[in-house]
Coordinates of C-alpha atoms in Angstrom, one line a residue:
Chain A
X305 CA -47.2 -71.9 -6.5
X306 CA -47.3 -75.3 -8.1
X307 CA -48.0 -75.4 -11.8
X308 CA -51.3 -77.2 -11.9
X309 CA -51.2 -77.5 -15.7
X310 CA -48.6 -80.2 -15.4
X311 CA -49.9 -81.8 -12.2
X312 CA -52.4 -84.6 -12.2
X313 CA -56.0 -83.5 -11.5
X314 CA -57.5 -83.0 -8.1
X315 CA -58.2 -86.0 -5.8
X316 CA -61.4 -87.9 -5.7
X317 CA -63.7 -86.0 -3.2
X318 CA -64.9 -87.9 -0.2
X319 CA -67.4 -87.1 2.4
X320 CA -65.4 -86.6 5.6
X321 CA -61.7 -86.2 5.1
X322 CA -60.8 -86.9 8.7
X323 CA -63.3 -89.7 9.3
X324 CA -61.9 -93.1 10.1
X325 CA -64.0 -96.2 9.3
X326 CA -63.4 -99.7 10.6
X327 CA -62.3 -102.2 8.1
X328 CA -61.7 -106.0 8.5
X329 CA -58.6 -107.8 7.3
X330 CA -59.8 -110.5 4.9
X331 CA -56.5 -111.9 3.8
X332 CA -52.8 -111.4 4.5
X333 CA -50.3 -112.6 1.8
X334 CA -46.6 -112.6 2.5
X335 CA -44.9 -111.0 -0.6
X336 CA -41.3 -110.9 0.5
X337 CA -39.2 -110.6 3.6
X338 CA -41.0 -108.2 6.0
X339 CA -43.5 -107.2 3.2
X340 CA -47.1 -108.4 3.0
X341 CA -50.3 -107.5 1.2
X342 CA -53.4 -106.9 3.4
X343 CA -56.8 -107.3 1.7
X344 CA -59.4 -105.3 3.7
X345 CA -63.1 -104.5 3.4
X346 CA -65.0 -101.7 5.2
X347 CA -67.3 -103.0 7.9
X348 CA -70.1 -100.6 6.8
X349 CA -71.8 -101.7 3.7
X350 CA -72.6 -98.1 2.8
X351 CA -68.9 -97.2 3.0
X352 CA -67.9 -100.3 1.1
X353 CA -70.3 -99.6 -1.7
X354 CA -69.4 -95.9 -2.2
X355 CA -65.6 -96.0 -1.6
X356 CA -63.6 -95.5 -4.8
X357 CA -59.9 -94.9 -5.3
X358 CA -57.7 -94.0 -8.2
X359 CA -54.3 -95.7 -9.0
X360 CA -51.6 -94.0 -7.0
X361 CA -53.8 -92.7 -4.1
X362 CA -53.3 -93.8 -0.5
X363 CA -55.3 -94.5 2.7
X364 CA -54.3 -93.7 6.3
X365 CA -54.4 -96.9 8.3
X366 CA -55.0 -96.5 12.0
X367 CA -54.3 -98.6 15.0
X368 CA -55.8 -97.2 18.2
X369 CA -53.1 -96.3 20.7
X370 CA -50.3 -96.8 18.2
X371 CA -50.8 -94.4 15.4
X372 CA -51.5 -93.9 11.7
X373 CA -49.5 -94.7 8.6
X374 CA -50.1 -93.7 5.0
X375 CA -50.2 -96.7 2.7
X376 CA -50.9 -96.7 -1.1
X377 CA -53.5 -99.0 -2.5
X378 CA -52.0 -101.8 -4.4
X379 CA -55.1 -103.6 -5.7
X380 CA -57.4 -103.2 -8.7
X381 CA -59.3 -99.8 -8.4
X382 CA -62.2 -101.3 -10.3
X383 CA -62.8 -103.7 -7.4
X384 CA -62.8 -101.3 -4.6
X385 CA -65.0 -103.2 -2.2
X386 CA -61.9 -105.2 -1.2
X387 CA -58.8 -103.0 -1.0
X388 CA -55.2 -104.2 -1.0
X389 CA -52.4 -102.5 0.8
X390 CA -48.9 -103.8 0.5
X391 CA -47.0 -102.9 3.7
X392 CA -43.3 -103.1 4.6
X393 CA -42.8 -103.6 8.3
X394 CA -40.4 -100.8 9.0
X395 CA -41.7 -98.7 12.0
X396 CA -43.9 -98.8 15.0
X397 CA -47.3 -98.8 13.2
X398 CA -46.3 -101.2 10.5
X399 CA -44.7 -103.6 13.0
X400 CA -47.9 -103.5 15.0
X401 CA -49.9 -104.2 11.8
X402 CA -47.6 -107.2 11.2
X403 CA -48.9 -108.7 14.5
X404 CA -52.6 -108.5 13.2
X405 CA -54.3 -111.5 11.8
X406 CA -57.1 -112.2 9.3
X407 CA -60.4 -111.1 10.9
X408 CA -58.9 -108.3 12.9
X409 CA -60.2 -104.7 12.4
X410 CA -58.2 -101.6 11.7
X411 CA -59.2 -98.0 11.1
X412 CA -59.1 -96.6 7.5
X413 CA -59.6 -93.1 6.2
X414 CA -59.1 -92.0 2.6
X415 CA -58.5 -92.1 -0.3
X416 CA -56.1 -89.2 -0.3
X417 CA -53.8 -87.6 -2.8
X418 CA -53.4 -87.2 -6.5
X419 CA -53.2 -90.1 -8.8
X420 CA -51.5 -91.4 -12.0
X421 CA -53.2 -89.5 -14.8
X422 CA -54.5 -92.5 -16.7
X423 CA -57.1 -90.6 -18.7
X424 CA -54.5 -88.1 -19.9
X425 CA -52.2 -90.9 -21.0
X426 CA -54.7 -92.6 -23.3
X427 CA -53.1 -93.4 -26.6
X428 CA -49.6 -93.2 -25.1
X429 CA -46.9 -95.8 -24.6
X430 CA -46.3 -96.3 -20.9
X431 CA -42.9 -96.9 -19.3
X432 CA -43.5 -97.9 -15.7
X433 CA -40.2 -97.8 -13.8
X434 CA -40.1 -98.9 -10.2
X435 CA -38.0 -100.5 -7.5
X436 CA -38.6 -102.4 -4.3
X437 CA -41.9 -101.7 -2.7
X438 CA -42.4 -98.9 -5.2
X439 CA -44.2 -101.4 -7.4
X440 CA -47.2 -101.3 -4.9
X441 CA -48.6 -97.9 -5.9
X442 CA -48.1 -98.8 -9.5
X443 CA -49.8 -102.1 -9.5
X444 CA -53.3 -100.4 -9.7
X445 CA -51.9 -98.7 -12.9
X446 CA -51.1 -102.2 -14.3
X447 CA -54.6 -103.4 -13.4
X448 CA -56.2 -100.3 -15.0
X449 CA -54.1 -100.9 -18.2
X450 CA -55.1 -104.5 -18.3
X451 CA -58.8 -103.6 -18.1
X452 CA -58.4 -100.9 -20.8
X453 CA -55.6 -102.5 -22.8
X454 CA -56.8 -101.1 -26.1
X455 CA -56.5 -97.5 -24.8
X456 CA -52.7 -97.6 -24.4
X457 CA -49.9 -98.4 -26.8
X458 CA -46.8 -100.3 -25.8
X459 CA -46.5 -100.8 -22.0
X460 CA -43.2 -101.6 -20.3
X461 CA -42.7 -102.5 -16.7
X462 CA -39.1 -102.0 -15.6
X463 CA -38.7 -103.4 -12.0
X464 CA -35.7 -103.7 -9.8
X465 CA -35.3 -105.3 -6.4
X466 CA -32.5 -105.9 -4.0
X467 CA -32.5 -109.7 -4.6
X468 CA -34.8 -112.1 -6.5
X469 CA -36.5 -113.0 -3.2
X470 CA -37.4 -109.3 -2.7
X471 CA -39.6 -109.1 -5.8
X472 CA -43.2 -108.4 -5.3
X473 CA -46.3 -110.0 -7.0
X474 CA -44.1 -112.5 -8.9
X475 CA -47.0 -114.9 -9.4
X476 CA -48.8 -112.3 -11.5
X477 CA -46.0 -111.5 -14.0
X478 CA -46.9 -114.3 -16.5
X479 CA -50.5 -113.1 -16.7
X480 CA -49.3 -109.5 -17.2
X481 CA -47.0 -110.6 -20.0
X482 CA -49.7 -112.5 -21.7
X483 CA -51.8 -109.4 -21.8
X484 CA -49.1 -107.4 -23.6
X485 CA -47.0 -105.9 -20.8
X486 CA -43.3 -106.2 -21.5
X487 CA -41.6 -106.9 -18.2
X488 CA -37.9 -106.3 -17.6
X489 CA -36.7 -107.3 -14.2
X490 CA -33.3 -106.7 -12.5
X491 CA -31.8 -107.3 -9.2
X492 CA -28.9 -105.6 -7.4
X493 CA -27.6 -108.9 -6.0
X494 CA -28.2 -112.1 -7.9
X495 CA -28.3 -115.5 -6.4
X496 CA -27.1 -118.6 -8.4
X497 CA -30.6 -119.3 -9.6
X498 CA -31.2 -115.9 -11.1
X499 CA -31.1 -115.8 -14.9
X500 CA -32.3 -112.3 -15.4
X501 CA -30.7 -108.9 -15.4
X502 CA -28.3 -107.7 -12.7
X503 CA -27.8 -104.0 -12.2
X504 CA -29.9 -101.0 -11.1
X505 CA -33.3 -100.4 -12.7
X506 CA -32.4 -97.2 -14.7
X507 CA -30.0 -99.3 -16.7
X508 CA -32.9 -101.2 -18.2
X509 CA -33.7 -98.1 -20.3
X510 CA -30.7 -99.2 -22.5
X511 CA -32.7 -102.2 -23.6
X512 CA -35.7 -100.2 -24.8
X513 CA -36.4 -98.2 -28.0
X514 CA -38.8 -95.5 -26.8
X515 CA -40.6 -93.0 -28.9
X516 CA -40.2 -89.8 -26.8
X517 CA -43.2 -88.1 -28.3
X518 CA -45.6 -90.7 -27.2
X519 CA -44.0 -92.3 -24.2
X520 CA -44.9 -91.3 -20.6
X521 CA -42.8 -92.5 -17.7
X522 CA -44.4 -93.4 -14.4
X523 CA -41.9 -93.9 -11.6
X524 CA -42.0 -94.7 -7.9
X525 CA -39.3 -96.0 -5.5
X526 CA -36.4 -94.8 -3.5
X527 CA -35.9 -91.1 -4.3
X528 CA -32.3 -91.6 -5.4
X529 CA -33.6 -94.2 -7.9
X530 CA -36.1 -91.7 -9.2
X531 CA -33.3 -89.2 -9.8
X532 CA -31.5 -91.7 -12.1
X533 CA -34.8 -92.7 -13.8
X534 CA -35.5 -89.1 -14.6
X535 CA -31.9 -88.7 -15.9
X536 CA -32.3 -91.6 -18.3
X537 CA -35.8 -90.5 -19.4
X538 CA -34.6 -87.0 -20.1
X539 CA -31.6 -88.4 -22.0
X540 CA -34.1 -90.1 -24.2
X541 CA -35.8 -86.8 -24.9
X542 CA -38.9 -87.6 -23.0
X543 CA -40.2 -84.3 -21.8
X544 CA -40.5 -83.2 -18.1
X545 CA -44.3 -83.0 -18.6
X546 CA -44.4 -86.7 -19.5
X547 CA -42.5 -88.0 -16.5
X548 CA -44.7 -88.7 -13.5
X549 CA -43.2 -89.3 -10.1
X550 CA -44.8 -90.6 -6.8
X551 CA -43.1 -88.9 -3.9
X552 CA -42.8 -90.1 -0.4
X553 CA -42.7 -87.8 2.6
X554 CA -43.7 -87.9 6.2
X555 CA -47.5 -87.7 5.7
X556 CA -49.5 -87.3 8.9
X557 CA -52.9 -85.7 8.4
X558 CA -53.4 -86.7 4.7
X559 CA -55.4 -83.5 3.9
X560 CA -52.7 -80.8 3.7
X561 CA -53.3 -79.2 7.1
X562 CA -50.5 -80.3 9.3
X563 CA -47.6 -79.4 7.0
X564 CA -45.5 -82.5 7.9
X565 CA -45.2 -83.5 4.2
X566 CA -44.4 -80.0 2.8
X567 CA -42.3 -80.3 -0.3
X568 CA -41.4 -76.9 -1.7
X569 CA -44.7 -75.2 -2.2
X570 CA -46.7 -78.4 -2.3
X571 CA -48.0 -80.8 0.3
X572 CA -47.3 -84.4 -0.8
X573 CA -50.4 -85.7 0.8
X574 CA -52.7 -83.3 -1.1
X575 CA -51.0 -82.1 -4.3
X576 CA -49.1 -85.3 -4.4
X577 CA -48.0 -88.0 -4.0
X578 CA -48.1 -88.2 -7.8
X579 CA -46.5 -85.2 -9.5
X580 CA -45.5 -84.3 -13.0
X581 CA -41.7 -83.9 -12.9
X582 CA -42.1 -80.5 -14.6
X583 CA -44.1 -79.3 -11.6
X584 CA -41.5 -80.3 -8.9
X585 CA -38.2 -79.9 -10.8
X586 CA -37.1 -76.7 -9.1
X587 CA -37.1 -78.3 -5.7
X588 CA -36.7 -82.0 -6.5
X589 CA -33.4 -83.2 -5.1
X590 CA -32.8 -79.9 -3.2
X591 CA -31.4 -81.0 0.2
X592 CA -33.5 -78.8 2.4
X593 CA -36.7 -80.1 0.8
Chain B
X86 CA -20.9 -111.6 -42.9
X87 CA -20.6 -109.1 -45.7
X88 CA -19.5 -105.6 -44.9
X89 CA -22.9 -104.4 -46.1
X90 CA -24.7 -106.5 -43.6
X91 CA -22.3 -105.3 -40.9
X92 CA -23.0 -101.7 -41.9
X93 CA -26.7 -102.4 -41.6
X94 CA -26.2 -104.0 -38.2
X95 CA -24.1 -101.0 -37.0
X96 CA -26.8 -98.6 -38.2
X97 CA -29.3 -100.3 -35.9
X98 CA -27.2 -100.3 -32.7
X99 CA -27.6 -97.4 -30.3
X100 CA -23.8 -97.1 -29.9
X101 CA -23.1 -96.5 -33.6
X102 CA -26.4 -95.4 -35.0
X103 CA -25.6 -91.7 -35.1
X104 CA -22.1 -91.9 -36.5
X105 CA -21.4 -90.0 -39.8
X106 CA -21.5 -92.4 -42.8
X107 CA -17.7 -92.3 -43.5
X108 CA -17.0 -93.3 -39.8
X109 CA -19.7 -96.0 -40.0
X110 CA -18.0 -97.4 -43.1
X111 CA -14.6 -97.5 -41.5
X112 CA -16.0 -99.4 -38.5
X113 CA -17.9 -101.8 -40.7
X114 CA -14.7 -102.7 -42.5
X115 CA -13.1 -103.6 -39.2
X116 CA -16.1 -105.5 -37.7
X117 CA -17.1 -109.1 -37.9
X118 CA -20.0 -111.0 -36.5
X119 CA -19.7 -113.6 -33.7
X120 CA -22.2 -116.0 -32.2
X121 CA -21.8 -117.6 -28.7
X122 CA -23.9 -120.3 -27.3
X123 CA -25.6 -120.1 -23.8
X124 CA -23.2 -120.5 -20.8
X125 CA -20.1 -119.6 -22.9
X126 CA -17.2 -117.8 -21.3
X127 CA -16.3 -115.0 -23.7
X128 CA -13.4 -113.7 -21.7
X129 CA -12.0 -114.0 -18.2
X130 CA -11.1 -111.4 -15.6
X131 CA -7.5 -110.1 -15.9
X132 CA -7.1 -111.5 -19.4
X133 CA -5.5 -109.2 -22.0
X134 CA -8.5 -109.6 -24.3
X135 CA -8.1 -108.6 -27.9
X136 CA -11.7 -108.1 -28.8
X137 CA -14.4 -105.6 -28.1
X138 CA -18.1 -106.4 -28.7
X139 CA -21.4 -104.7 -29.4
X140 CA -24.2 -107.0 -28.4
X141 CA -26.8 -107.5 -31.1
X142 CA -29.0 -109.9 -29.2
X143 CA -28.9 -112.0 -26.1
X144 CA -27.5 -111.4 -22.6
X145 CA -24.0 -111.5 -21.1
X146 CA -23.3 -111.6 -17.4
X147 CA -20.2 -109.9 -16.0
X148 CA -18.9 -111.5 -12.9
X149 CA -15.9 -111.4 -10.6
X150 CA -14.6 -114.0 -8.3
X151 CA -14.8 -112.9 -4.7
X152 CA -12.7 -114.8 -2.1
X153 CA -15.1 -116.7 0.2
X154 CA -18.2 -115.9 -2.0
X155 CA -17.2 -117.4 -5.3
X156 CA -18.5 -116.1 -8.6
X157 CA -20.5 -112.9 -8.1
X158 CA -22.5 -111.4 -11.0
X159 CA -22.1 -107.6 -10.9
X160 CA -23.9 -106.6 -14.1
X161 CA -25.7 -108.0 -17.1
X162 CA -25.5 -106.5 -20.6
X163 CA -28.1 -106.8 -23.3
X164 CA -28.8 -105.7 -26.9
X165 CA -27.0 -102.5 -28.0
X166 CA -24.5 -102.5 -25.1
X167 CA -20.7 -102.5 -25.3
X168 CA -18.8 -105.4 -23.9
X169 CA -15.1 -105.5 -23.1
X170 CA -14.3 -101.8 -23.4
X171 CA -11.2 -102.1 -21.2
X172 CA -9.4 -103.6 -24.2
X173 CA -9.7 -100.3 -26.0
X174 CA -6.8 -99.1 -23.8
X175 CA -3.4 -100.4 -24.7
X176 CA -2.7 -101.9 -21.2
X177 CA -6.3 -102.9 -20.7
X178 CA -6.9 -106.1 -19.0
X179 CA -10.5 -107.4 -18.6
X180 CA -11.9 -106.1 -15.3
X181 CA -14.5 -108.9 -15.1
X182 CA -15.3 -112.2 -16.7
X183 CA -18.0 -112.4 -19.2
X184 CA -20.3 -115.4 -19.7
X185 CA -23.4 -115.7 -21.9
X186 CA -26.7 -116.4 -20.1
X187 CA -28.5 -116.9 -23.4
X188 CA -27.3 -117.4 -27.0
X189 CA -25.6 -114.1 -28.1
X190 CA -25.0 -112.4 -31.4
X191 CA -22.5 -109.6 -31.4
X192 CA -20.4 -107.4 -33.6
X193 CA -16.7 -107.8 -32.7
X194 CA -13.7 -105.5 -33.3
X195 CA -10.1 -106.3 -32.9
X196 CA -9.0 -103.7 -30.2
X197 CA -5.6 -103.1 -31.7
X198 CA -7.0 -102.5 -35.2
X199 CA -9.7 -100.2 -33.7
X200 CA -7.0 -98.2 -31.9
X201 CA -5.0 -97.9 -35.0
X202 CA -8.0 -96.6 -37.0
X203 CA -8.7 -94.1 -34.2
X204 CA -5.1 -92.9 -34.2
X205 CA -5.3 -92.3 -38.0
X206 CA -8.7 -90.5 -37.9
X207 CA -9.2 -88.0 -35.1
X208 CA -12.8 -87.5 -35.9
X209 CA -13.5 -91.2 -35.5
X210 CA -11.4 -91.3 -32.4
X211 CA -13.4 -88.4 -30.9
X212 CA -16.8 -90.0 -31.8
X213 CA -15.9 -93.3 -30.3
X214 CA -14.3 -91.9 -27.1
X215 CA -17.4 -89.8 -26.5
X216 CA -19.6 -92.9 -26.7
X217 CA -17.3 -95.0 -24.6
X218 CA -17.0 -92.2 -22.0
X219 CA -20.8 -92.0 -21.8
X220 CA -21.1 -95.7 -21.2
X221 CA -18.4 -95.7 -18.5
X222 CA -20.1 -92.7 -16.9
X223 CA -23.5 -94.4 -16.9
X224 CA -22.0 -97.6 -15.5
X225 CA -20.2 -95.5 -12.8
X226 CA -23.6 -93.9 -11.8
X227 CA -25.2 -97.3 -11.8
X228 CA -22.5 -98.7 -9.6
X229 CA -22.9 -95.9 -7.1
X230 CA -26.6 -96.7 -6.9
X231 CA -25.9 -100.4 -6.4
X232 CA -23.4 -99.5 -3.6
X233 CA -26.0 -97.4 -1.9
X234 CA -28.2 -100.5 -1.3
X235 CA -31.3 -98.3 -1.9
X236 CA -33.8 -101.0 -1.2
X237 CA -32.5 -101.9 2.2
X238 CA -35.1 -101.6 4.9
X239 CA -35.2 -98.2 6.7
X240 CA -36.8 -97.1 9.9
X241 CA -40.2 -95.5 9.0
X242 CA -43.7 -95.4 10.4

């Protein structure tokens, strides 16, 4: 049984967990190679007005005849009438989405899953550590922090990408910095124009002086990256209860019924995707899981 | 820079902060401060460099020359990090070139003097080797991660 004392609180309830609602694509913004952000709005005004999500949750996006895909929301949770999803074109459904245009309609059900425990972290320093498209589920955290800046202490964003061209949301960094978020960027492979850090994102911890008693780490990205982030966080005496991880598994139903995303005793779609590391430590990194 | 100022600088750097006072004082006596402007080559690959640095501020890029690709940056180092550790070993030649990407302040040690001090003082030797080993281990882990190309697109949904 998962230790719920160290897991973020239950998901936001919604009326019909398996109900799909039509939503129209309002805008498509290319972010990087094969990655774009889709701004969508529910067709039904009633759904649009009542829909709410928390940072870290995801929707199931549906294309009739092709399938569904779980995608985290990447937009401001305080402005949930228009919802952003940052999508990497990597499989059948997402490639089909890449062929859609502004004005097209897709099916959406959600929100699903646990979320980053922003209320519990009030008063803390936040160290957001992410790589690649893993920044997408953490961007709502950044928006939340910017709206409630006085509630949090020092906020760091440590972000790594394969190359400078693969970085997401680069046009927003300056505004984030101006509002007190310290951003450290790194790439695995630099081009001649790159003047920033080169190396993997966990190495950026070496540039920080963190107070382990009041710092929480929020991390999302490739699982192998998360391993190293946890290693560096623990090496800095940040407790397992203060490290939060967003896990990725093969989510199908989104409501913990089908079992595709089982991760030890948990279903990632229901008890996750956001877990306190203390809750998943026994099976995190275990090959069979 | 006075040895008192050096001592204070060493007390603030992650690499040396937790050293016992007597070891800190020995190191401070060997250390001197250096400043490099932006775009300055501190050492070159395969050179038998004599100096080891602890970066106080600024950033240094380590690069290698790859035939057909030219200069390739493999890692950047920032405040608190150790630069040029290969010189600590008697036959150590620099494994990469180091060039500043910003103005850099650093604490420098002559590698031969440092080795001599370590040979005379086993406790100091042990303290420093532990720290250097930790750094090499963490860079090895980071290199593995870099080699895995973890952000490469994969077949998903």
